[in-house]
Short mmCIF file of C-alpha atoms in Angstrom, two decimals:
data_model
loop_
_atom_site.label_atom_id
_atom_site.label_comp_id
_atom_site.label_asym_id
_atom_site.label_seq_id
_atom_site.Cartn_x
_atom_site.Cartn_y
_atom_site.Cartn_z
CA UNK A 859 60.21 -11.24 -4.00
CA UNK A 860 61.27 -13.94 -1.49
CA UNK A 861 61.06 -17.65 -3.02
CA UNK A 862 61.42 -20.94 -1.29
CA UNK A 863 62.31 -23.79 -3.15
CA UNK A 864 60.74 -27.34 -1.63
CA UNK A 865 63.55 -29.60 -3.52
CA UNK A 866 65.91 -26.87 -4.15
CA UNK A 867 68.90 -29.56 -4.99
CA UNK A 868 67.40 -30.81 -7.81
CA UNK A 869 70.17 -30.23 -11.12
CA UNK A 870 66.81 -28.31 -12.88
CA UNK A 871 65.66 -26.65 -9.18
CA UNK A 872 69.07 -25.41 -7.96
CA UNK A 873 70.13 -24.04 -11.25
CA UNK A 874 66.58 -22.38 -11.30
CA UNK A 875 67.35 -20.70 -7.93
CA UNK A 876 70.48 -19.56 -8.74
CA UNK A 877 68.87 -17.75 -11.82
CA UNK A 878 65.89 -16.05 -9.74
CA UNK A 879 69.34 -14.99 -7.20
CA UNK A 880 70.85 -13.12 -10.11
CA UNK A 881 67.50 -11.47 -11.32
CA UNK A 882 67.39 -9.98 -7.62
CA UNK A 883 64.89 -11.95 -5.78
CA UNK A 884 66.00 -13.67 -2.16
CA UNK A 885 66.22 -17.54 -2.24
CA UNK A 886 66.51 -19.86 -0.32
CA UNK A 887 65.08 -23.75 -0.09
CA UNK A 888 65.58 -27.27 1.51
CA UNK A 889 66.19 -30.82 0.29
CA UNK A 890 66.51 -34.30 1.70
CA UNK A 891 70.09 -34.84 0.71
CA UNK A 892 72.37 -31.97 -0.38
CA UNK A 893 74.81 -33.33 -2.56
CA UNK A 894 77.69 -32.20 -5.94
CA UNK A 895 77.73 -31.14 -7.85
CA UNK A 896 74.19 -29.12 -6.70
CA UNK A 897 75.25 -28.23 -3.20
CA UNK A 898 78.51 -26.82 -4.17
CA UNK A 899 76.29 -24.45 -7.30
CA UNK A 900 74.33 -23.93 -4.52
CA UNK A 901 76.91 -22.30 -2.15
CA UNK A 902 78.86 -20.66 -4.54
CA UNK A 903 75.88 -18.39 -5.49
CA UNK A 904 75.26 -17.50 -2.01
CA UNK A 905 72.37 -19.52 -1.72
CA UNK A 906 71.52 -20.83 2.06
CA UNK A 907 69.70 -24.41 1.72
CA UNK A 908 68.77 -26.39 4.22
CA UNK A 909 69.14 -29.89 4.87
CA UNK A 910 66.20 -32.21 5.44
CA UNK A 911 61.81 -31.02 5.95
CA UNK A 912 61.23 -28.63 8.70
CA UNK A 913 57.98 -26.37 8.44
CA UNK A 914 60.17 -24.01 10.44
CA UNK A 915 62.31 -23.13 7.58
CA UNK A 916 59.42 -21.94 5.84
CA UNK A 917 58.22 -19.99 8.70
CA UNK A 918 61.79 -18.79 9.75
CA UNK A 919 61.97 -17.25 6.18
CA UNK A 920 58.40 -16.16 5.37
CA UNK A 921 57.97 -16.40 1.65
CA UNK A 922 55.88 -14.44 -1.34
CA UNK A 923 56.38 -18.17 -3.10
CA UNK A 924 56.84 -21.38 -2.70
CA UNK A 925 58.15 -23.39 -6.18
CA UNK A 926 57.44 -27.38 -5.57
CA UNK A 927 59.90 -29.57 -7.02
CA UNK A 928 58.89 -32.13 -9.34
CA UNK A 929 60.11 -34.96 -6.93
CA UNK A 930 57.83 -33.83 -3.86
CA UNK A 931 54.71 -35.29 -3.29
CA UNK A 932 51.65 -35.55 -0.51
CA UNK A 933 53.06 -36.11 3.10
CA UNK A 934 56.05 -33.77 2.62
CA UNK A 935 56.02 -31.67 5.46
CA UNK A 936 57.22 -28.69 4.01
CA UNK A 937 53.97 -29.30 1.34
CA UNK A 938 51.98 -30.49 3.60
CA UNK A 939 52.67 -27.15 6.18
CA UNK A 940 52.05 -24.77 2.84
CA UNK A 941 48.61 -26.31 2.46
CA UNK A 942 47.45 -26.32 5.72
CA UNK A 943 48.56 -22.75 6.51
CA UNK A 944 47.14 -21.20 3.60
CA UNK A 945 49.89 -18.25 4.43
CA UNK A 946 51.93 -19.03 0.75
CA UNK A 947 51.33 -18.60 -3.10
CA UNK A 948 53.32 -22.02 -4.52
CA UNK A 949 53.96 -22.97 -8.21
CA UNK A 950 55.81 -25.37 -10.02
CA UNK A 951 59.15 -25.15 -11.25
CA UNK A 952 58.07 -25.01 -14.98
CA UNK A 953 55.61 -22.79 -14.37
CA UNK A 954 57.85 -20.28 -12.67
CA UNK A 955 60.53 -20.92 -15.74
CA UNK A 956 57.67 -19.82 -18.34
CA UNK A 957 57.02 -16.84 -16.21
CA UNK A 958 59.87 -15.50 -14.89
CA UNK A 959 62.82 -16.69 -17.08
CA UNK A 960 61.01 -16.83 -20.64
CA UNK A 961 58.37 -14.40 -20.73
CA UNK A 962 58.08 -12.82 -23.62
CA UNK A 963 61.59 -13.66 -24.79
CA UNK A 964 62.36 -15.38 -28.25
CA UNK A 965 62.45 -19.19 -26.57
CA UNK A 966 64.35 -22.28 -28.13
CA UNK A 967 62.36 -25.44 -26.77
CA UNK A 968 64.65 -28.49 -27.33
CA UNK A 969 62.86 -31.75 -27.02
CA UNK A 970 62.03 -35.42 -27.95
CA UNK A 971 62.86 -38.44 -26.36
CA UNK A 972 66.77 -38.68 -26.83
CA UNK A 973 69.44 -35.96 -27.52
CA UNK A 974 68.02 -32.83 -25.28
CA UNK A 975 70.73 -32.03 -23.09
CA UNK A 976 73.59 -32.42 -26.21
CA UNK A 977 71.12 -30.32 -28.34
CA UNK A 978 70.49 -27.79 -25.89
CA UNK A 979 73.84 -27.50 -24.75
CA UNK A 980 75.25 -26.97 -28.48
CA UNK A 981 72.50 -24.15 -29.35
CA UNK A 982 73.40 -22.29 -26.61
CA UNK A 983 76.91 -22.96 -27.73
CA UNK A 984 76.36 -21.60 -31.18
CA UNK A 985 74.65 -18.97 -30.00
CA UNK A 986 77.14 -17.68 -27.86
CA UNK A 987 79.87 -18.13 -30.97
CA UNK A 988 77.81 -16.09 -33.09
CA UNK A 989 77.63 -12.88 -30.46
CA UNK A 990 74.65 -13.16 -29.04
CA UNK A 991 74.24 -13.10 -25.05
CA UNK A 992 71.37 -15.52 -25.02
CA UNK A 993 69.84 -17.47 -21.51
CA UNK A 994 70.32 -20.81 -21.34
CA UNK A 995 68.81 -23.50 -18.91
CA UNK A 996 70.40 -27.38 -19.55
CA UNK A 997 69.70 -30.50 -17.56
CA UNK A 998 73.42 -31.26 -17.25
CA UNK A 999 77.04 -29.90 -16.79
CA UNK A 1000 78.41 -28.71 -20.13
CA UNK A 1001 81.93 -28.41 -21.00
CA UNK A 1002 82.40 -25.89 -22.66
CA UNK A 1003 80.12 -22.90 -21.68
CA UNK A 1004 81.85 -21.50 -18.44
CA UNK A 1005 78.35 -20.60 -16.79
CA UNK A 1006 77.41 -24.30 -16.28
CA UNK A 1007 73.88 -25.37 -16.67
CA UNK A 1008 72.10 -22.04 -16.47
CA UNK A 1009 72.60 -18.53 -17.49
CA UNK A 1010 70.39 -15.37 -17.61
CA UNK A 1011 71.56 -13.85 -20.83
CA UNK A 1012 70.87 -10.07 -21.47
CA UNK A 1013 67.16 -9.64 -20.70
CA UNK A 1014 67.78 -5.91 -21.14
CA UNK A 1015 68.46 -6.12 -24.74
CA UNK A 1016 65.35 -9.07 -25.32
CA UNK A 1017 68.30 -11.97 -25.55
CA UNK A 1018 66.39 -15.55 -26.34
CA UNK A 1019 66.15 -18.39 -23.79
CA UNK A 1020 66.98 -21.84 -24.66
CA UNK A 1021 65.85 -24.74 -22.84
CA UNK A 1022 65.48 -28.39 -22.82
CA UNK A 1023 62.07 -29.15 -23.02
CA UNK A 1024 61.04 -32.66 -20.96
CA UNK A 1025 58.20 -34.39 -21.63
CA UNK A 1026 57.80 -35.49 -17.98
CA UNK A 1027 55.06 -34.14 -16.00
CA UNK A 1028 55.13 -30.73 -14.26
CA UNK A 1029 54.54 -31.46 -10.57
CA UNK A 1030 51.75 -33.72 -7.97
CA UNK A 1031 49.38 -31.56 -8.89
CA UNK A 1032 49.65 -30.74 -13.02
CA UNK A 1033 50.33 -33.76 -14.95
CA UNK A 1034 51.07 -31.72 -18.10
CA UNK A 1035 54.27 -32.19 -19.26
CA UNK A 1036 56.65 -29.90 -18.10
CA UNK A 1037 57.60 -28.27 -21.92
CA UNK A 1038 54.08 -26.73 -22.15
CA UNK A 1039 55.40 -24.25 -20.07
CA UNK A 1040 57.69 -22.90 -21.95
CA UNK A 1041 56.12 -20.69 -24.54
CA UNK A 1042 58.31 -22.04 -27.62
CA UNK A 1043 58.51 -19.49 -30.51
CA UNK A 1044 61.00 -22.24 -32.13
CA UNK A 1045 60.04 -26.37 -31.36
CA UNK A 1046 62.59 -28.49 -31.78
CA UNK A 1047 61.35 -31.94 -31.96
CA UNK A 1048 64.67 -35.00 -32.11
CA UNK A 1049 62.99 -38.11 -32.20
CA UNK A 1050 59.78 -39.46 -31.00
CA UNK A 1051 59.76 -42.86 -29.30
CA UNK A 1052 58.40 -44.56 -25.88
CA UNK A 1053 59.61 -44.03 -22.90
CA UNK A 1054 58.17 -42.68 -19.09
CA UNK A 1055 56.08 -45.86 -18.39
CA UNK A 1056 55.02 -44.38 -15.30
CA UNK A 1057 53.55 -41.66 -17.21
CA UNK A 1058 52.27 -42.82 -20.21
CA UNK A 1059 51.38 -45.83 -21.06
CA UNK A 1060 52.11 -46.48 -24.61
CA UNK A 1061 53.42 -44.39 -27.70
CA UNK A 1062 50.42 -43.14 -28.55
CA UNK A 1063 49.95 -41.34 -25.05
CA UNK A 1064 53.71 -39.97 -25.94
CA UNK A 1065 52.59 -38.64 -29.27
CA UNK A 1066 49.13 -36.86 -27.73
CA UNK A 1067 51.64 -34.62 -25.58
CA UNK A 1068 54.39 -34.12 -28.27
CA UNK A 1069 50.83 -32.67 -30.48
CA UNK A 1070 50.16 -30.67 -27.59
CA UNK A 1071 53.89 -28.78 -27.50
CA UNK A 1072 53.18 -28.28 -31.18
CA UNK A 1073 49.76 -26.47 -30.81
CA UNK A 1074 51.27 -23.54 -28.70
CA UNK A 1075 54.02 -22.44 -31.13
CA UNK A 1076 53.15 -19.14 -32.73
CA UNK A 1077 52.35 -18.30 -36.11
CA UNK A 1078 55.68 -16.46 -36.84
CA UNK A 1079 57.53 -19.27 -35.14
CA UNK A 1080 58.79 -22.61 -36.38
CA UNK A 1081 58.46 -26.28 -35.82
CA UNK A 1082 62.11 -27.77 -36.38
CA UNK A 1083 61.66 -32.03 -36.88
CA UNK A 1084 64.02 -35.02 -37.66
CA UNK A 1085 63.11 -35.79 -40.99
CA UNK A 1086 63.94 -39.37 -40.80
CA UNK A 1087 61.28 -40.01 -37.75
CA UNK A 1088 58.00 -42.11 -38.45
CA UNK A 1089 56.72 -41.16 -35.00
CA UNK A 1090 57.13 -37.39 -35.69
CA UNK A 1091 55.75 -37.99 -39.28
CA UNK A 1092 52.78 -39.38 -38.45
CA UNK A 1093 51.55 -36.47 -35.90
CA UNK A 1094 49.23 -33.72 -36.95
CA UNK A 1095 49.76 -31.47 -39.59
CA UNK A 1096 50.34 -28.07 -38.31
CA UNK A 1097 49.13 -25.44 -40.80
CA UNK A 1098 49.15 -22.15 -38.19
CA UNK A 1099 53.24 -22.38 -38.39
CA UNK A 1100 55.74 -23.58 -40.54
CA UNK A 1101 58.04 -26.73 -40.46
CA UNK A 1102 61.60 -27.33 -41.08
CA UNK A 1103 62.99 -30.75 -41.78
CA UNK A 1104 66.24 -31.80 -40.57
CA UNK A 1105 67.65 -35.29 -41.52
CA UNK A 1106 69.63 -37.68 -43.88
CA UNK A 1107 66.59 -37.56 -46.17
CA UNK A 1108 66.89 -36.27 -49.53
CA UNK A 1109 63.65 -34.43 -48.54
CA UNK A 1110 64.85 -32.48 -45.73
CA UNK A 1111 65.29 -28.99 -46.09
CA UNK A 1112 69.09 -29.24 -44.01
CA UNK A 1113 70.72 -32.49 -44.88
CA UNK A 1114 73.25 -34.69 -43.07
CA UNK A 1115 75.31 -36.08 -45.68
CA UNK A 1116 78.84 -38.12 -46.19
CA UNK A 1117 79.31 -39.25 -42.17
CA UNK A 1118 82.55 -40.59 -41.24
CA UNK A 1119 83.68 -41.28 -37.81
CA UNK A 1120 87.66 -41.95 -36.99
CA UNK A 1121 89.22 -43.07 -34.13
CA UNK A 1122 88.96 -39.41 -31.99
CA UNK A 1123 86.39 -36.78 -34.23
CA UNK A 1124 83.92 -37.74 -36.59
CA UNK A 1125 83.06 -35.69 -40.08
CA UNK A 1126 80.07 -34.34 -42.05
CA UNK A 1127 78.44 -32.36 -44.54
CA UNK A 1128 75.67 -29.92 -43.83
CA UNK A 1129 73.40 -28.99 -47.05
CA UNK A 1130 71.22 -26.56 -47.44
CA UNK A 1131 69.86 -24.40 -50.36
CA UNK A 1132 72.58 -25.29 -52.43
CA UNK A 1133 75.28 -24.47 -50.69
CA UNK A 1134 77.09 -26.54 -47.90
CA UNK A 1135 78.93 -26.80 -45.09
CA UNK A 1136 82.00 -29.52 -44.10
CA UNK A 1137 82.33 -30.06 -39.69
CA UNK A 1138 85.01 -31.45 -38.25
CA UNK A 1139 84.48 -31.95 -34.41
CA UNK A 1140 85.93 -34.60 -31.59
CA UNK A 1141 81.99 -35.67 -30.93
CA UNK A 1142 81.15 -39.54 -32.00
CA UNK A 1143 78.40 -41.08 -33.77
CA UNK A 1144 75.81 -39.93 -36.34
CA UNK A 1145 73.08 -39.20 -33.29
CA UNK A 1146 75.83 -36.23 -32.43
CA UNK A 1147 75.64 -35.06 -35.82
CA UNK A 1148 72.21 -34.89 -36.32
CA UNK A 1149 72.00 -33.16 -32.75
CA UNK A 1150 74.12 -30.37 -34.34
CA UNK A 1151 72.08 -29.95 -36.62
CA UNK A 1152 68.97 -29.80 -35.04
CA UNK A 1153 70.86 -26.92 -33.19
CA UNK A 1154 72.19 -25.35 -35.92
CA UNK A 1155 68.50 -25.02 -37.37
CA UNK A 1156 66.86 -23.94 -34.36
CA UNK A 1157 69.49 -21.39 -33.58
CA UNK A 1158 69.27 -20.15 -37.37
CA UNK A 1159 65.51 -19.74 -37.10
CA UNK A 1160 65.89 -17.83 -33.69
CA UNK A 1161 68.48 -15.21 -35.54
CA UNK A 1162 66.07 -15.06 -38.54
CA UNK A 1163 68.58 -16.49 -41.00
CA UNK A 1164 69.56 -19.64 -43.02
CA UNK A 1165 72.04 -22.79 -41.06
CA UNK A 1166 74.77 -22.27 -43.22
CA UNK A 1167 74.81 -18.26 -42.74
CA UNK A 1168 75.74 -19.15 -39.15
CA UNK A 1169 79.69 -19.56 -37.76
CA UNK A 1170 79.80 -22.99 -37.47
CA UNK A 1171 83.50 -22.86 -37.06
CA UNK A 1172 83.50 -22.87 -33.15
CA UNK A 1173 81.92 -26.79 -33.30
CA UNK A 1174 85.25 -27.87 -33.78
CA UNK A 1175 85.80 -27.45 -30.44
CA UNK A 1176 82.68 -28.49 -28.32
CA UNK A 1177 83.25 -31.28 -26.57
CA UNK A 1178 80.08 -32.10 -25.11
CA UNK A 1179 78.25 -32.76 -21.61
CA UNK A 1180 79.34 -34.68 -18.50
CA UNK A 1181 78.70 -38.38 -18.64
CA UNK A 1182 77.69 -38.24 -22.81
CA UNK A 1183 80.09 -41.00 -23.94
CA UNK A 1184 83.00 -39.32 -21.15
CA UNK A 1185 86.13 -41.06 -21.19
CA UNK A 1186 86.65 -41.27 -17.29
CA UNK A 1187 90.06 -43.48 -17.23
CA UNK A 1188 92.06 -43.96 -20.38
CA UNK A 1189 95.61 -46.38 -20.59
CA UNK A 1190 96.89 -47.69 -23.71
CA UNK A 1191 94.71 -51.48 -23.34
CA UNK A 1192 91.66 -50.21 -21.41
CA UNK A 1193 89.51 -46.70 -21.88
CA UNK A 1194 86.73 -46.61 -19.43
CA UNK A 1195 83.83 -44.53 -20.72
CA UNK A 1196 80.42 -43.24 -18.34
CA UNK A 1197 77.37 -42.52 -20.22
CA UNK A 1198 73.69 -41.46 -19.15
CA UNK A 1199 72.14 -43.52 -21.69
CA UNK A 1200 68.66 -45.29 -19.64
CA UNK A 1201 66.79 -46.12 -23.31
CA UNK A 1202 67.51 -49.17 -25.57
CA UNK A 1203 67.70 -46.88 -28.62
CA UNK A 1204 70.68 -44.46 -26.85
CA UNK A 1205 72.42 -47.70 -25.32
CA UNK A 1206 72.08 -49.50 -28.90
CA UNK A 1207 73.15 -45.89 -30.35
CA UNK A 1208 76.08 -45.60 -27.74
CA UNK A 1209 77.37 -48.94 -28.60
CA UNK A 1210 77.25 -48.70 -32.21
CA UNK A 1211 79.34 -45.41 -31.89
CA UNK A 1212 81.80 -46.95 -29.60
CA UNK A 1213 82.10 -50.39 -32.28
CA UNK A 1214 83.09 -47.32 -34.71
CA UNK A 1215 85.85 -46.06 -32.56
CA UNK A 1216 87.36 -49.08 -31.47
CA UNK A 1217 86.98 -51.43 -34.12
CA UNK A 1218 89.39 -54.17 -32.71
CA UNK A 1219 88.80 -53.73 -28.79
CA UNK A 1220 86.70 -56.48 -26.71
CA UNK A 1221 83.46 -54.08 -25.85
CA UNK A 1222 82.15 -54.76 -21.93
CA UNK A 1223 79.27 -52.72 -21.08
CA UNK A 1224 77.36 -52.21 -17.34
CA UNK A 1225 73.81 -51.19 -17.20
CA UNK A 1226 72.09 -50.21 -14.26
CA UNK A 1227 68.49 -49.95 -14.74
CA UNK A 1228 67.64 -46.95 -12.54
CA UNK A 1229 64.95 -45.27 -14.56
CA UNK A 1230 60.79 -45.73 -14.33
CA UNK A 1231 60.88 -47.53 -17.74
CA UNK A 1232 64.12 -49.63 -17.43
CA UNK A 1233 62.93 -51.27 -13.68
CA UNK A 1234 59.80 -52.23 -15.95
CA UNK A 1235 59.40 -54.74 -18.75
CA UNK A 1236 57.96 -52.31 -21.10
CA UNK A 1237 61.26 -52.41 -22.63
CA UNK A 1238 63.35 -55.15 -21.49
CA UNK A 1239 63.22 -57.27 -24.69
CA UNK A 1240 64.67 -54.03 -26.29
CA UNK A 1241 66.91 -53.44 -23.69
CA UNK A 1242 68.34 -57.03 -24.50
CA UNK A 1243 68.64 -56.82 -27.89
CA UNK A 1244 70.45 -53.51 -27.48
CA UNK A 1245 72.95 -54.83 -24.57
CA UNK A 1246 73.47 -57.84 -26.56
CA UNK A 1247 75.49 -55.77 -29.28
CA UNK A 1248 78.24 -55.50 -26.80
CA UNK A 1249 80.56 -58.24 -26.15
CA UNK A 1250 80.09 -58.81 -22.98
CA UNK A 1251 77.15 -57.07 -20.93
CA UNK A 1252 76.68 -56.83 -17.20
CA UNK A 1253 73.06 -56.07 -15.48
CA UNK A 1254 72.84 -54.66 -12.19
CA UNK A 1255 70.04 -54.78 -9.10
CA UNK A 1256 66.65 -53.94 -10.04
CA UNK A 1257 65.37 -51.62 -7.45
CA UNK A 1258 61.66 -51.39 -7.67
CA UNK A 1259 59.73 -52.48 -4.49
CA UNK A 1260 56.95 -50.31 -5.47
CA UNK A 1261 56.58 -52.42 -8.76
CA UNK A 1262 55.01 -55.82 -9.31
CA UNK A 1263 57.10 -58.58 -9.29
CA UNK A 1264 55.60 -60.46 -12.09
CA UNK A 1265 55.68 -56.20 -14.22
CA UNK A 1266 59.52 -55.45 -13.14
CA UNK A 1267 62.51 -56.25 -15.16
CA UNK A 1268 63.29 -59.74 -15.17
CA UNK A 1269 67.16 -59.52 -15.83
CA UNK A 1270 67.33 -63.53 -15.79
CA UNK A 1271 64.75 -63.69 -18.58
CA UNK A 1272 67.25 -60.68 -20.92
CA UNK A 1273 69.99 -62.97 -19.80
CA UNK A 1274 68.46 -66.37 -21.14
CA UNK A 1275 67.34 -64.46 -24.61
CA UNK A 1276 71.48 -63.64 -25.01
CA UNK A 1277 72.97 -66.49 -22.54
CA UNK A 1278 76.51 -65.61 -23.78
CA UNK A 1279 76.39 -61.92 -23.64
CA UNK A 1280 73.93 -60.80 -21.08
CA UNK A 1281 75.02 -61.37 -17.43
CA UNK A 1282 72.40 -60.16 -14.47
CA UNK A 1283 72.91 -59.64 -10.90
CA UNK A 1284 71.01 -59.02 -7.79
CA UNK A 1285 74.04 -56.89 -6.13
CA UNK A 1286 76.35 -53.87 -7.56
CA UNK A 1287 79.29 -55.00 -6.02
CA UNK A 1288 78.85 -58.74 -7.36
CA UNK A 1289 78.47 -57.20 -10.49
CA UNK A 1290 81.72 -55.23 -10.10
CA UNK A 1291 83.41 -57.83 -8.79
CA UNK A 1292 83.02 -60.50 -11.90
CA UNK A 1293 83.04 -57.25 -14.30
CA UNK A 1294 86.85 -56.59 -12.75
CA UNK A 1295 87.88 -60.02 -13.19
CA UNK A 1296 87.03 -61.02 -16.54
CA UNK A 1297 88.75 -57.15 -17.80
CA UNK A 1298 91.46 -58.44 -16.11
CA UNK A 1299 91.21 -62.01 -17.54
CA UNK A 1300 90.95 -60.24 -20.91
CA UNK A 1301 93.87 -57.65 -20.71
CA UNK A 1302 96.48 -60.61 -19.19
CA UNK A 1303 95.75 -62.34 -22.60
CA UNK A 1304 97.05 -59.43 -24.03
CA UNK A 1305 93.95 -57.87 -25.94
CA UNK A 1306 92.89 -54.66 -25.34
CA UNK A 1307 88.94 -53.72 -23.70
CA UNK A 1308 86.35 -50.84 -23.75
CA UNK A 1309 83.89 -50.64 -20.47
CA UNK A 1310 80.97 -48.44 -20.71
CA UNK A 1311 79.14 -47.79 -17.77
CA UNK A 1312 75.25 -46.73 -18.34
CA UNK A 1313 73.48 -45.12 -15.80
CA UNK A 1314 70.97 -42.19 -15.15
CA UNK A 1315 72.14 -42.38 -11.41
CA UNK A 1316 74.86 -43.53 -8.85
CA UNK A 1317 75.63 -47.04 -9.77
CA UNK A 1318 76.74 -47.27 -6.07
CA UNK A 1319 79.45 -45.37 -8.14
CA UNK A 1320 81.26 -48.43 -9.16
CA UNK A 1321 82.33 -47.47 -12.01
CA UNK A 1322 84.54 -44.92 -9.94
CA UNK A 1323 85.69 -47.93 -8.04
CA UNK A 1324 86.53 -49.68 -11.43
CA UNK A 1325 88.32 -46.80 -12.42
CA UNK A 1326 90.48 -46.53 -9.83
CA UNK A 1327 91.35 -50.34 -9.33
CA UNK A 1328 92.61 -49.87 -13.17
CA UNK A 1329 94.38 -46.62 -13.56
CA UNK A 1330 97.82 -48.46 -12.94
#
């Protein structure tokens, strides 16, 4: 089959293209802006792409199907050539993953509002450390599986899939979210909480679709849940499968018990059935270690066996995802850390961790907010309170012409609510400059800093430039 990808760039799209390459089909696609570490995937794999909408490329290359990418809409003239012409099947991307990837393979759905990628990327981790050749697709670049994002497994011999499951909607035309696709025989559910204003428009809207993921799981699979969340407590009981609570709670049926983070690792106890299980790994925070567990449960119920009959040995040395808490410059009075958190709870999270870890360092933190929610002021007071744990936090340009005025992020307003913490600015490069100077300020005295960047995007890549104005 030939398949054209409208979008094909996309970290989800372009690893999705390079899987339906390996199963045999021809690919090729176009995007706006071809750019790493996407185009690079992209050429390695043998994949031709073209750069910028030309109805010709479609025409030139005569497709059985045509996958839309969740960022095209109406007026693309790629789309807009595909429904005039009439000549193409086209699909979404999740659609085509449920179909063509999953099938009727064992699947390992990873979702909930924070955690995915880190979950994802560790079950497909464990999985791979107990034998098994499984498929993986992951919205980010892990560091430790040498496939990357994406990996086929051995469909031959029936190998699960795991996936991270995004509550986001599918495409311009299905507004589902994109994990009802994915045919989960085990449902993974981290944490429950608002976010995707311009999707839904209050928890409650988050909770119908989070019920919805839970109604397709079959009757011999399982419905793994944090323990500890009201939001995931308070859904619908589900009596056609079973449940399995992970958590802190004495309740749950795998426990996270006797945390304790150090300077470079972090410690904990996994209990199950009596028995238990001590892990040692370089990962920070108790969100990490309830993310390995969550993975260690979903993998478990995949194989058919209890957590602690797994090898959990090989956690001692994962080291995580790409811009998770990633230490980007490091000296002996400044470490310089990049992190995709866009939510107050996984800033406030972040932070915490990073307190933990550097108990007697002056914390500066640099938020850009890029995402739907963040440029709105669904969450601002939240985002405040959570910036505000930092010692010194800097807010960058809010970029949302199609927005309100009086319903977009007022960064003056977080600032005035935390007047000697929260510092906002209309320009990136403003904000770099007075970020640079008061590090500097702080290091001549003599003390030593932490600077966390936070961004789900670019940040006009200052933090780069920050890096490299500091690395001497």
């Amino acid at each position: 089959m030939k398949i054209y990808f409208i979008g094909i760039c996309g970290t989800a799209t372009g690893n999705v293209a390079i899987l339906m390459k390996r199963l045999g089909h021809k690919v090729s696609g176009s995007d706006a802006g071809m750019y790493d570490p996407m185009k690079t995937a992209l050429r390695d794999a043998g994949l031709s792409a073209n750069e910028g909408w030309n109805p010709k490329n479609l025409e030139c290359f005569c497709p059985d199907l045509v996958v839309v990418g969740n960022s095209i809409s109406r007026m693309n003239p790629e789309l807009e050539f595909v429904l005039a012409s009439r000549k193409y099947d086209y699909t979404s991307l999740p659609e085509l993953i449920g179909r063509e990837l999953i099938g009727r393979r064992k699947c390992l759905v990873v979702c909930g509002t924070h955690g995915k990628t880190t979950t994802t990327t560790l079950a497909a981790y464990l999985l791979r450390a107990n034998g098994v050749d499984a498929g993986w697709l992951i919205g980010g670049v892990p560091l430790d599986l040498p496939e990357g994002g994406s990996n086929l497994g051995d469909i031959k011999a029936g190998a699960p899939f795991v996936i991270e499951g995004d509550e986001y909607d599918t495409a311009y035309f299905d507004k589902r979210s994109k994990f009802l696709h994915y045919r989960p025989t085990v449902l993974v559910i981290n944490n429950i909480e608002f976010d995707h204003a311009d999707i839904f428009r209050d928890i409650y809207e988050v909770k119908r679709t989070f019920t919805h993921v839970r109604r397709i799981v079959p009757p011999y699979g399982k419905i793994v849940e944090n323990a500890d969340d009201a939001n995931i407590a308070s859904l619908e009981q589900t009596p056609w499968t079973q449940t399995y609570k992970v958590g802190e709670s004495p309740s749950a049926d795998l426990r996270i018990k006797d945390f304790l983070q150090f300077a470079d690792s972090s410690e904990f106890t996994l209990e199950c059935g009596g028995k238990s299980k001590k892990v040692s790994w370089p990962m920070q925070g108790v969100f990490n270690a309830r993310n390995a567990a969550m993975a260690c449960a979903g993998v478990a119920e995949i194989l058919g066996i209890s957590p602690l009959d797994l090898d959990i040995s090989a956690l001692s040395n994962f080291h995580g995802i790409r811009r998770r808490q990633e230490v980007i410059l490091e000296r002996p009075n400044l470490c310089v850390v990049e992190d995709f958190g866009h939510h107050p709870t996984a800033i406030a999270l972040t932070i915490s961790s990073l307190r933990q870890k550097f108990p007697q360092r002056r914390l500066f933190v640099a938020f850009e907010p890029r995402s739907n929610t963040a440029k709105t002021k669904v969450l601002q007071d939240k985002f405040a309170d959570s910036l505000s744990l930092a010692d010194a936090s800097y807010v960058g340009a809010v970029r949302a012409p199609k927005i309100l005025p009086e319903n977009r992020m007022d960064t003056d307003a977080m600032s005035a609510k935390h007047p000697e913490k929260i510092f906002p600015f209309s320009d990136n490069e403003e904000l770099l400059e007075r970020l640079s100077l008061d590090v500097r300020r702080h290091l001549k005295s003599g003390q030593k800093a932490v600077c966390v960047f936070f961004s789900n995007g670019s940040f006009d890549g200052i933090h780069k430039k920050f890096s490299e104005a500091f690395k001497d």
